[in-house]
mmCIF file of C-alpha atoms in Angstrom:
data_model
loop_
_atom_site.group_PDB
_atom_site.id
_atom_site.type_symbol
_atom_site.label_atom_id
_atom_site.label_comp_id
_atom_site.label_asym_id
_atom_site.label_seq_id
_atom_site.Cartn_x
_atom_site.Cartn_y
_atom_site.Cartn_z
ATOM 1 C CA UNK W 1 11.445 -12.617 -57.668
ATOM 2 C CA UNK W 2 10.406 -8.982 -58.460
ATOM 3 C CA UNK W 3 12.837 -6.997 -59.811
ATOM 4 C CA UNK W 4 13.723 -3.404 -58.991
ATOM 5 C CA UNK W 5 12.762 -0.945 -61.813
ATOM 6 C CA UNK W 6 15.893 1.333 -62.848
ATOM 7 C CA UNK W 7 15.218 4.670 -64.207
ATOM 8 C CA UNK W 8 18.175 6.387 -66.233
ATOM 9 C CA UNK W 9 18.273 9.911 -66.126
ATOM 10 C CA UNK W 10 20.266 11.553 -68.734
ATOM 11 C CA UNK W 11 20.731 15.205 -69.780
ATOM 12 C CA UNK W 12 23.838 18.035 -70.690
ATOM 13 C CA UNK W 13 25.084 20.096 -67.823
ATOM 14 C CA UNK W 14 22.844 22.281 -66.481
ATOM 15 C CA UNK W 15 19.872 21.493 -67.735
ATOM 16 C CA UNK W 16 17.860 20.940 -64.906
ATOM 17 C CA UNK W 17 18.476 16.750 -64.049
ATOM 18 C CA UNK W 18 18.522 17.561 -60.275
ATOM 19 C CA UNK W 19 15.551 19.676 -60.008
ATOM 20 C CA UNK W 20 13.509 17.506 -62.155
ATOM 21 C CA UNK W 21 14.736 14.648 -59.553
ATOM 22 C CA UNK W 22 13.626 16.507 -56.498
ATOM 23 C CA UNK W 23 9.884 17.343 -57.999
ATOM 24 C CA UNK W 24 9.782 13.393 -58.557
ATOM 25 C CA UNK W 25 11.145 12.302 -55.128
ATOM 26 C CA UNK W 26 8.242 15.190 -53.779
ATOM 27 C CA UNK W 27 5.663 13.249 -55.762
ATOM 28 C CA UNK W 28 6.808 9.745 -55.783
ATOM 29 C CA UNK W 29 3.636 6.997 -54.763
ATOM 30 C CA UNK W 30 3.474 6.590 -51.166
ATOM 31 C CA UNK W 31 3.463 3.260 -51.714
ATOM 32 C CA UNK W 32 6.577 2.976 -53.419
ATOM 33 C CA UNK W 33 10.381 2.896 -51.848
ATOM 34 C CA UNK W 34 12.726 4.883 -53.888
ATOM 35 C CA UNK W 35 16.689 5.205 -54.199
ATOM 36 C CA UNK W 36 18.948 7.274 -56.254
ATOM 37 C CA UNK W 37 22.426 7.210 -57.315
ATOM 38 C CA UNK W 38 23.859 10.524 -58.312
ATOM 39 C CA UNK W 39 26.508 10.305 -60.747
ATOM 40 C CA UNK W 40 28.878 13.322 -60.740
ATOM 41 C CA UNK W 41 31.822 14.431 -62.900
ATOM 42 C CA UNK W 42 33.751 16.368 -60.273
ATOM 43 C CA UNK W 43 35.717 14.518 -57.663
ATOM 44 C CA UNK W 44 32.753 16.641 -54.972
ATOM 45 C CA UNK W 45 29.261 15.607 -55.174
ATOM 46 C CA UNK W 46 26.982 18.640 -54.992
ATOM 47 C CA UNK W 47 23.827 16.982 -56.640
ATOM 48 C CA UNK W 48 23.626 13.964 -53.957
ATOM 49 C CA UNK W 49 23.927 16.697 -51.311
ATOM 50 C CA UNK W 50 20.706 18.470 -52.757
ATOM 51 C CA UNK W 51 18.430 15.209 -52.959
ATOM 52 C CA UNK W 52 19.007 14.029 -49.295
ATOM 53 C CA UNK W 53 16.013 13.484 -47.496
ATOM 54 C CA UNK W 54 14.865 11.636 -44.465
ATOM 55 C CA UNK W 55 13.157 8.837 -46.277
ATOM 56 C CA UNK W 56 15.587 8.385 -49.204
ATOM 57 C CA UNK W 57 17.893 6.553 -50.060
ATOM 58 C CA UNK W 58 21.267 8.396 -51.892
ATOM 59 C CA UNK W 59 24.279 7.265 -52.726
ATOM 60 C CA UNK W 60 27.130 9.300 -55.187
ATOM 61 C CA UNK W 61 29.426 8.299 -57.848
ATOM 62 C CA UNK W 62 32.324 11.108 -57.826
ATOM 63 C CA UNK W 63 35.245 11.758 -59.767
ATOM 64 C CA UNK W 64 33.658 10.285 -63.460
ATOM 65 C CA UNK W 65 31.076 9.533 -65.207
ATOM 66 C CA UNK W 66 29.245 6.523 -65.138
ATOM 67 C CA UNK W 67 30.379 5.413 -68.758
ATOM 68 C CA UNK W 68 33.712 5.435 -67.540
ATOM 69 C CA UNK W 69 33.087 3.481 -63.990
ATOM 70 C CA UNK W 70 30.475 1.402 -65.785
ATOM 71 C CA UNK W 71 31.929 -2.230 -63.929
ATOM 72 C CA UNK W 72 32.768 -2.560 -60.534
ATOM 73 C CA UNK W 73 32.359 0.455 -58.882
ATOM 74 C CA UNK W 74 28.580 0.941 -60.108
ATOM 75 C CA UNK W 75 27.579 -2.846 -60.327
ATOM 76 C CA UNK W 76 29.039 -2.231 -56.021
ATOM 77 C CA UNK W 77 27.017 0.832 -55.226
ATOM 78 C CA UNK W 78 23.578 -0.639 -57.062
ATOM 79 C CA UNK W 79 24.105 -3.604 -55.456
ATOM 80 C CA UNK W 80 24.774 -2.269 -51.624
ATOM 81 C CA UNK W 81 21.313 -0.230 -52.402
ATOM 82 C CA UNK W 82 19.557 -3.620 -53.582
ATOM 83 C CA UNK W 83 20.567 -5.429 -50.483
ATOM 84 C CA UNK W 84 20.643 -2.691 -47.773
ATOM 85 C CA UNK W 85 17.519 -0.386 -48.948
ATOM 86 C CA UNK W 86 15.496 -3.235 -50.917
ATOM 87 C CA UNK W 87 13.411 -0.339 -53.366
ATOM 88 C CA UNK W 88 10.957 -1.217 -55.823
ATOM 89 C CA UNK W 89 12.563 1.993 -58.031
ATOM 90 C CA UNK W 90 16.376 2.997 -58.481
ATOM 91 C CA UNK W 91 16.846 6.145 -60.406
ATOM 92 C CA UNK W 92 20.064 7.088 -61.703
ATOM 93 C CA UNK W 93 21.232 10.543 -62.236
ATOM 94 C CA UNK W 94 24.065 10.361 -64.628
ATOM 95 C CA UNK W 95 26.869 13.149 -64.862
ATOM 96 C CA UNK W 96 26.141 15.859 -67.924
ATOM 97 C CA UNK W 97 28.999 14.474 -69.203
ATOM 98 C CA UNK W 98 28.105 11.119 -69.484
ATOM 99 C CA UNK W 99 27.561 8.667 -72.695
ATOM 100 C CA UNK W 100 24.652 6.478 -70.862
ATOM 101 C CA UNK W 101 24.334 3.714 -73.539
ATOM 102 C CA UNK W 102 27.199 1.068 -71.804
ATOM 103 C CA UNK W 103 25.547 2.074 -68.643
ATOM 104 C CA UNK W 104 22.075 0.634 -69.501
ATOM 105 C CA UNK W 105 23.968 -3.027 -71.019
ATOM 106 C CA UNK W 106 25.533 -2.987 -67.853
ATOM 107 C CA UNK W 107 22.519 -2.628 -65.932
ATOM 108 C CA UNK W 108 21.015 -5.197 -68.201
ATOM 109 C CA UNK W 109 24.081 -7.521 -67.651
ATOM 110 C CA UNK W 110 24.595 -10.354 -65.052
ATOM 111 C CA UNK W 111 24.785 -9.437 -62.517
ATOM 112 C CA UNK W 112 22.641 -6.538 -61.927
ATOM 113 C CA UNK W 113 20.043 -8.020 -64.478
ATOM 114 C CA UNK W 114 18.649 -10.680 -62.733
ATOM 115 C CA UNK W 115 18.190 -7.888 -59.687
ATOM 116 C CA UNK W 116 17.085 -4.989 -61.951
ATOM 117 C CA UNK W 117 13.821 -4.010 -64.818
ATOM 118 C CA UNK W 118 15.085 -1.423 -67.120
ATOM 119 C CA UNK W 119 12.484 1.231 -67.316
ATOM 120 C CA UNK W 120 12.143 4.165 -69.549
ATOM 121 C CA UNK W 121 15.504 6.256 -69.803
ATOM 122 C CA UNK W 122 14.093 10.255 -69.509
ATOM 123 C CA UNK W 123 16.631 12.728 -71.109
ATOM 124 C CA UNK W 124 16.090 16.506 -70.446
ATOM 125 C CA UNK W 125 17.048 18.661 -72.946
ATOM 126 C CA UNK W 126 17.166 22.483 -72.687
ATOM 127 C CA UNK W 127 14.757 23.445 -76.132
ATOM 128 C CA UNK W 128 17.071 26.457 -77.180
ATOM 129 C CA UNK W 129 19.649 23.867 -77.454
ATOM 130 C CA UNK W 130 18.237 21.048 -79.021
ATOM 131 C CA UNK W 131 17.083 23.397 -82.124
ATOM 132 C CA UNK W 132 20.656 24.047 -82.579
ATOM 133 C CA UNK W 133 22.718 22.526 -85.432
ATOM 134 C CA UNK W 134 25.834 22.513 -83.339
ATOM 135 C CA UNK W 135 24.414 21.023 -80.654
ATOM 136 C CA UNK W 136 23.383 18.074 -82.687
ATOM 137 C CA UNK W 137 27.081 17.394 -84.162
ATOM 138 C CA UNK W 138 28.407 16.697 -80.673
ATOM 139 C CA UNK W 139 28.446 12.816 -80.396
ATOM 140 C CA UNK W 140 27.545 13.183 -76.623
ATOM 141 C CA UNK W 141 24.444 15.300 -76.903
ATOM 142 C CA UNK W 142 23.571 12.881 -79.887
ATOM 143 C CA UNK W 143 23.602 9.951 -77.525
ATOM 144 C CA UNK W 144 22.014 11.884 -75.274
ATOM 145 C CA UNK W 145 19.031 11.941 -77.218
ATOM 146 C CA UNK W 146 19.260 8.703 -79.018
ATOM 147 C CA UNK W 147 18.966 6.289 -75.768
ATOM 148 C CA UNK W 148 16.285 8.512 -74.454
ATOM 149 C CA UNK W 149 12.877 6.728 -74.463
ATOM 150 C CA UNK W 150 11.485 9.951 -72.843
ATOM 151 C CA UNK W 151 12.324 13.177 -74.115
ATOM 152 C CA UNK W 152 11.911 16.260 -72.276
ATOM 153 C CA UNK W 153 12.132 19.989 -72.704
ATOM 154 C CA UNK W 154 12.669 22.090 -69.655
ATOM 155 C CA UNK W 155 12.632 25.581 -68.982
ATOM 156 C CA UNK W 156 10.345 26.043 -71.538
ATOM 157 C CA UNK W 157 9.245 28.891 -69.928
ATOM 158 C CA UNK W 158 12.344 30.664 -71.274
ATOM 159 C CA UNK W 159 12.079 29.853 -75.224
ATOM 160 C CA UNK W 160 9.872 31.895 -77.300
ATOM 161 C CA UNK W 161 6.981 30.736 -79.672
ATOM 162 C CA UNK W 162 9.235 29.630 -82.772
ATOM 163 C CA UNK W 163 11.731 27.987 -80.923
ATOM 164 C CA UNK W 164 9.403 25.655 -79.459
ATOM 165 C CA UNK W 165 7.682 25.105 -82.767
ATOM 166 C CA UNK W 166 11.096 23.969 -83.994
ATOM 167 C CA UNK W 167 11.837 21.567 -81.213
ATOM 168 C CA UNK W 168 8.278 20.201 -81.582
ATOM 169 C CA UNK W 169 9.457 19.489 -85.146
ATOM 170 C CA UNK W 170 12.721 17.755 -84.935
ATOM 171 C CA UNK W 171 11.645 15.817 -81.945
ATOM 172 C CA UNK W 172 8.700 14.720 -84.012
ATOM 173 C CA UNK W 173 11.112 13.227 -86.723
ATOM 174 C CA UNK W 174 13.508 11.660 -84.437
ATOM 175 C CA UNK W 175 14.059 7.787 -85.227
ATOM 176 C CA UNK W 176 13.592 5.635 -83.866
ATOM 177 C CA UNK W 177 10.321 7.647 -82.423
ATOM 178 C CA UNK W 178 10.435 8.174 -78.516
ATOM 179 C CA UNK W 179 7.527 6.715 -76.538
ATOM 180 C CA UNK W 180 6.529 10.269 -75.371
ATOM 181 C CA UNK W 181 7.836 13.982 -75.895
ATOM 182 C CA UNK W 182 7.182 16.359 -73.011
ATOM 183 C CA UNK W 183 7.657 19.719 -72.269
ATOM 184 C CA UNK W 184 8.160 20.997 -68.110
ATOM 185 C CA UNK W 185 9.288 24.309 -66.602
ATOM 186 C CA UNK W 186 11.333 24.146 -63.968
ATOM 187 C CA UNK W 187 11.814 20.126 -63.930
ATOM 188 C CA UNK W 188 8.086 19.230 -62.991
ATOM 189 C CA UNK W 189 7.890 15.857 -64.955
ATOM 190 C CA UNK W 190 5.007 13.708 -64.927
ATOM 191 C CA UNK W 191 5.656 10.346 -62.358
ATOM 192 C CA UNK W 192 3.981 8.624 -64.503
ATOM 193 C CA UNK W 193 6.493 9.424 -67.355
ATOM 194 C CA UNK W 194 8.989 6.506 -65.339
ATOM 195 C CA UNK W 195 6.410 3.815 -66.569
ATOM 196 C CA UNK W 196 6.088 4.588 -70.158
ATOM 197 C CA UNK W 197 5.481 2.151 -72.328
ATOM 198 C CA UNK W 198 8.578 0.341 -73.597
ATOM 199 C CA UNK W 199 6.599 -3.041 -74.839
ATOM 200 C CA UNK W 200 7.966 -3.997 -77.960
ATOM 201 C CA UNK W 201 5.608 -5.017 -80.722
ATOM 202 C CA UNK W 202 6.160 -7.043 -83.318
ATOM 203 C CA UNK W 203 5.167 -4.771 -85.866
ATOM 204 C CA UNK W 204 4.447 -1.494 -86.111
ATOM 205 C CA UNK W 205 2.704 1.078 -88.637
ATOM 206 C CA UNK W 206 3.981 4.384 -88.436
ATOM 207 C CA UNK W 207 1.340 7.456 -89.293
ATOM 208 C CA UNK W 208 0.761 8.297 -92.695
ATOM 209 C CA UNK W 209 3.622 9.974 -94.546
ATOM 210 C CA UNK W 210 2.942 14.237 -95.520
ATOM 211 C CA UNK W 211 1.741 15.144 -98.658
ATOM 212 C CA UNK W 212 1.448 11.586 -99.376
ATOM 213 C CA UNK W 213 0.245 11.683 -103.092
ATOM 214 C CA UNK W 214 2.139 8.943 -105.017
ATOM 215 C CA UNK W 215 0.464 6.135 -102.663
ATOM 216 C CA UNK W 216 3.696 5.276 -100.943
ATOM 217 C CA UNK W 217 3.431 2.418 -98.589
ATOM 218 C CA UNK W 218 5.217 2.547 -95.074
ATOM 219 C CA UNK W 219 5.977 -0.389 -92.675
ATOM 220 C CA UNK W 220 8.068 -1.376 -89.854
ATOM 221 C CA UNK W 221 9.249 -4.343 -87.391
ATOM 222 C CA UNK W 222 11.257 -4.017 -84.026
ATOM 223 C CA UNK W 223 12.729 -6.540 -82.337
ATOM 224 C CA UNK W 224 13.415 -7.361 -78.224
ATOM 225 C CA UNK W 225 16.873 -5.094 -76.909
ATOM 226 C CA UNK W 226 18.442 -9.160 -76.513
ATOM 227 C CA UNK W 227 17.986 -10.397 -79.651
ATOM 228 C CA UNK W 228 21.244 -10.125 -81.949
ATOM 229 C CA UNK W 229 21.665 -9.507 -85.445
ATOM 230 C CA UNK W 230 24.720 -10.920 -87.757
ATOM 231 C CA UNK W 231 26.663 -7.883 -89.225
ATOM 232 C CA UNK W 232 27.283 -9.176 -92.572
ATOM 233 C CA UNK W 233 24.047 -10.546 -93.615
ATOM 234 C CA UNK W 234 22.683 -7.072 -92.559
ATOM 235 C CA UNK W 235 25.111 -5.742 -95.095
ATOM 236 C CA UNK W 236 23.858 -7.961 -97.418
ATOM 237 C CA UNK W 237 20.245 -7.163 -97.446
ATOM 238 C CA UNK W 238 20.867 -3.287 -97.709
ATOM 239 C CA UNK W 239 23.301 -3.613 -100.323
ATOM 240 C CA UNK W 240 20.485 -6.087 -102.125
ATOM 241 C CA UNK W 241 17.165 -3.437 -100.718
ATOM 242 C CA UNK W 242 17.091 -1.969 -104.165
ATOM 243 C CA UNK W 243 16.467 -5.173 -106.415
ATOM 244 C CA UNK W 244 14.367 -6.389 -103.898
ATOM 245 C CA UNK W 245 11.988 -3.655 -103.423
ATOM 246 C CA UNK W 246 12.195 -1.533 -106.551
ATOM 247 C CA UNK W 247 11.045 1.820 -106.555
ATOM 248 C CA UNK W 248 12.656 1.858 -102.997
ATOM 249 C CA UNK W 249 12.032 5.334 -101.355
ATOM 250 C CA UNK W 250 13.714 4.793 -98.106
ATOM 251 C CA UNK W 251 15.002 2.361 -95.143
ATOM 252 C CA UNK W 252 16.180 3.108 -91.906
ATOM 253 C CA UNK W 253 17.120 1.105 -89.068
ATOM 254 C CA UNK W 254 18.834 0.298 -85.848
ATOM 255 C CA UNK W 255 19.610 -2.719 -84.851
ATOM 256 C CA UNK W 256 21.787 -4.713 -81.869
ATOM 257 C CA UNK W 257 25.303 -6.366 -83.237
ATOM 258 C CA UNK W 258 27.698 -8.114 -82.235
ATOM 259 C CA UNK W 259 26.379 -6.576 -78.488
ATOM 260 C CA UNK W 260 26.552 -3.131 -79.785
ATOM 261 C CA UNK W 261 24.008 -0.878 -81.789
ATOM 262 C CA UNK W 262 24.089 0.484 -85.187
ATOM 263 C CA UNK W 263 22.350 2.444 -86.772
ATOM 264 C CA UNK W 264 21.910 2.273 -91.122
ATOM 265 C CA UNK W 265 20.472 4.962 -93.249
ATOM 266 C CA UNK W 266 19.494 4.189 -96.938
ATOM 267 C CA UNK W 267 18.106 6.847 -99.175
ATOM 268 C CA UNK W 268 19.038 8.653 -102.618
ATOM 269 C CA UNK W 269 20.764 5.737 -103.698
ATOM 270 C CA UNK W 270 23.242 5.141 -101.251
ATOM 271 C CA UNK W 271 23.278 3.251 -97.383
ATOM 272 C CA UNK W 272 25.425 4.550 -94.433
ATOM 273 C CA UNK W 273 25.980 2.969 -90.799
ATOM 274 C CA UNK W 274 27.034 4.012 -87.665
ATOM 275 C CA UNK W 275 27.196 3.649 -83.979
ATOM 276 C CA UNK W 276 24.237 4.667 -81.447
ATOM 277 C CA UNK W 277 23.407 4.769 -77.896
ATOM 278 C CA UNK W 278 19.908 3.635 -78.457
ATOM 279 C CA UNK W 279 19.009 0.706 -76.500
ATOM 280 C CA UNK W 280 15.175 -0.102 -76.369
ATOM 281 C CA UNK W 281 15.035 -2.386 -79.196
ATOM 282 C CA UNK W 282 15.956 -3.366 -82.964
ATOM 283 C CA UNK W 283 13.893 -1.969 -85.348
ATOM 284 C CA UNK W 284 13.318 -1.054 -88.974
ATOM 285 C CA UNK W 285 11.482 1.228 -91.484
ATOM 286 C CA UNK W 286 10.634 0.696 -95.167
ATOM 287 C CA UNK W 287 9.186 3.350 -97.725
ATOM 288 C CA UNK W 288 8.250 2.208 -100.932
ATOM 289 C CA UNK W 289 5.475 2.336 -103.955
ATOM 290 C CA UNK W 290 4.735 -1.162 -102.928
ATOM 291 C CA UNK W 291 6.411 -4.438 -101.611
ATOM 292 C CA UNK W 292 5.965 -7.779 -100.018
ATOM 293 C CA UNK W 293 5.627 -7.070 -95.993
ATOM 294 C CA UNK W 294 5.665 -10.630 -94.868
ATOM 295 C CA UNK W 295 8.743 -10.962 -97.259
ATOM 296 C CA UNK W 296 10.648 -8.006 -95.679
ATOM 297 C CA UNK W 297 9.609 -9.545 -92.054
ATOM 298 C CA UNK W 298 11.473 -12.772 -93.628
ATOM 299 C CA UNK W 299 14.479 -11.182 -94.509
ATOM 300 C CA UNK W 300 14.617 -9.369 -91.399
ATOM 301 C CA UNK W 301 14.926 -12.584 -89.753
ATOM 302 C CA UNK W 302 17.091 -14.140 -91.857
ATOM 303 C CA UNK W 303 19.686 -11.570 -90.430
ATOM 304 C CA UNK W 304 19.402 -12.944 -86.911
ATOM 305 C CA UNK W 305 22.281 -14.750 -85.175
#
């Protein structure tokens, strides 16, 4: 059976989510049938209102955001546009308010995932914004950015020179690395940007560190989004990194447990974790003069429920 690919659109309020929609729905393939859930906060939709069109499909969400109504109410209205409309692309326009991450594992989820291929998640992001420190320590605009596979500045056209040099930086060092970093005036995104790539590879090299003078080596693995890792045995290996790999530099990761995501942070001695709203896969990073890679890869595994 072909499934229906599901495009998440994330983004803070006001930063342009339903314009960017309507230059897609302008440009969308002839060939393809589209539908689109609008997600609003207020109890009114406004946004469904402005994305109505004689060939498309719309139906709203009012009165919370989808991380709250995550469950009956959306698994209802996705699958009403499955049966009724049939469309080989759903994109979902979630409210500015909205922490997307339990809306992708429900999308994922029986019973929407035998109906449903989750494709890349695109957040916008207004650049004067991102660059900010305060933005950044809001756990919803963090989430915002962590689950995006697609990251997107818009209005661009009202940021000066150094502010876009700073959000070329920091999106540059985000981990886990998006698949692409764009940057639109008023919401003209690529179509093409709904298809890209979210193949996970088995192992990855990531580009050559800065400066890199003491011949530090650099390596990483993901993993597929379904694949679980024990908890405690991931404890384990970070709290035994150091002996393992001496000279250890750094090690990042993010990985799926227990059906949520975590991410853990070790550098200058000391390992942290928390929770993230990523959701494309499991992966981790090692930084070191030198160590085993196949060894690492072995460990890695090791942790795996």
């Amino acid at each position: 059976m072909n499934k229906t690919k599901v495009n998440l659109f994330t983004g803070f309020l006001g930063v342009g989510k339903t314009t960017a929609l309507r230059h897609l729905i302008a440009n969308r393939p002839q060939n393809e049938k589209w539908a689109v859930i609008v997600n609003e906060f207020g109890e009114v939709g406004i946004d469904g209102a402005a994305l109505l069109n004689d060939e498309l499909a719309v139906a709203e969400i009012a009165g919370g955001c989808l991380c709250c109504v995550a469950g009956p109410q959306m698994t209802a209205t996705v699958a009403t546009l499955l049966r009724r409309e049939k469309p080989d692309r759903l994109l979902i326009e979630a409210s500015g308010l909205a922490h997307a991450a339990g809306v992708i594992d429900e999308l994922r989820a029986k019973p929407l995932g035998e109906a449903l291929e989750v494709a890349a998640v695109l957040t916008l992001v207004d650049p004067r914004q991102f660059i900010l420190p305060d933005y950044h320590r809001q756990p919803l605009y963090r989430d915002q950015i962590s689950i995006a596979d697609v990251l997107v500045a818009n209005k661009i056209d009202t940021a000066d020179i150094p502010t876009m040099e700073a959000f070329r930086a920091q999106a540059a060092a985000l981990f886990p690395p998006k698949s692409l970093v764009g940057e639109v005036r008023d919401g003209q995104l690529d179509v093409a940007w709904l298809d890209a790539e979210l193949a996970a590879k088995p192992r990855y090299r990531p580009a050559a560190l800065p400066d890199n003078t003491s011949a530090w080596q650099s390596a990483g693995w993901t993993f597929e989004p379904e694949l679980n890792f024990d908890g405690e045995r991931l404890t384990r290996l970070f709290d035994d990194l150091p002996a393992k790999v001496p000279g250890l530099v750094r090690a990042k990761g993010v990985f799926r447990v227990l059906d949520s995501w975590v991410w853990l942070n070790w550098a200058a001695g000391q390992w942290g974790a928390a929770q993230v709203s990523w959701r494309r896969d499991s992966r981790f990073e090692l930084i070191a003069p030198e160590f085993d890679a196949a060894a690492v890869e072995a460990w890695l595994k090791e942790c795996l429920e």
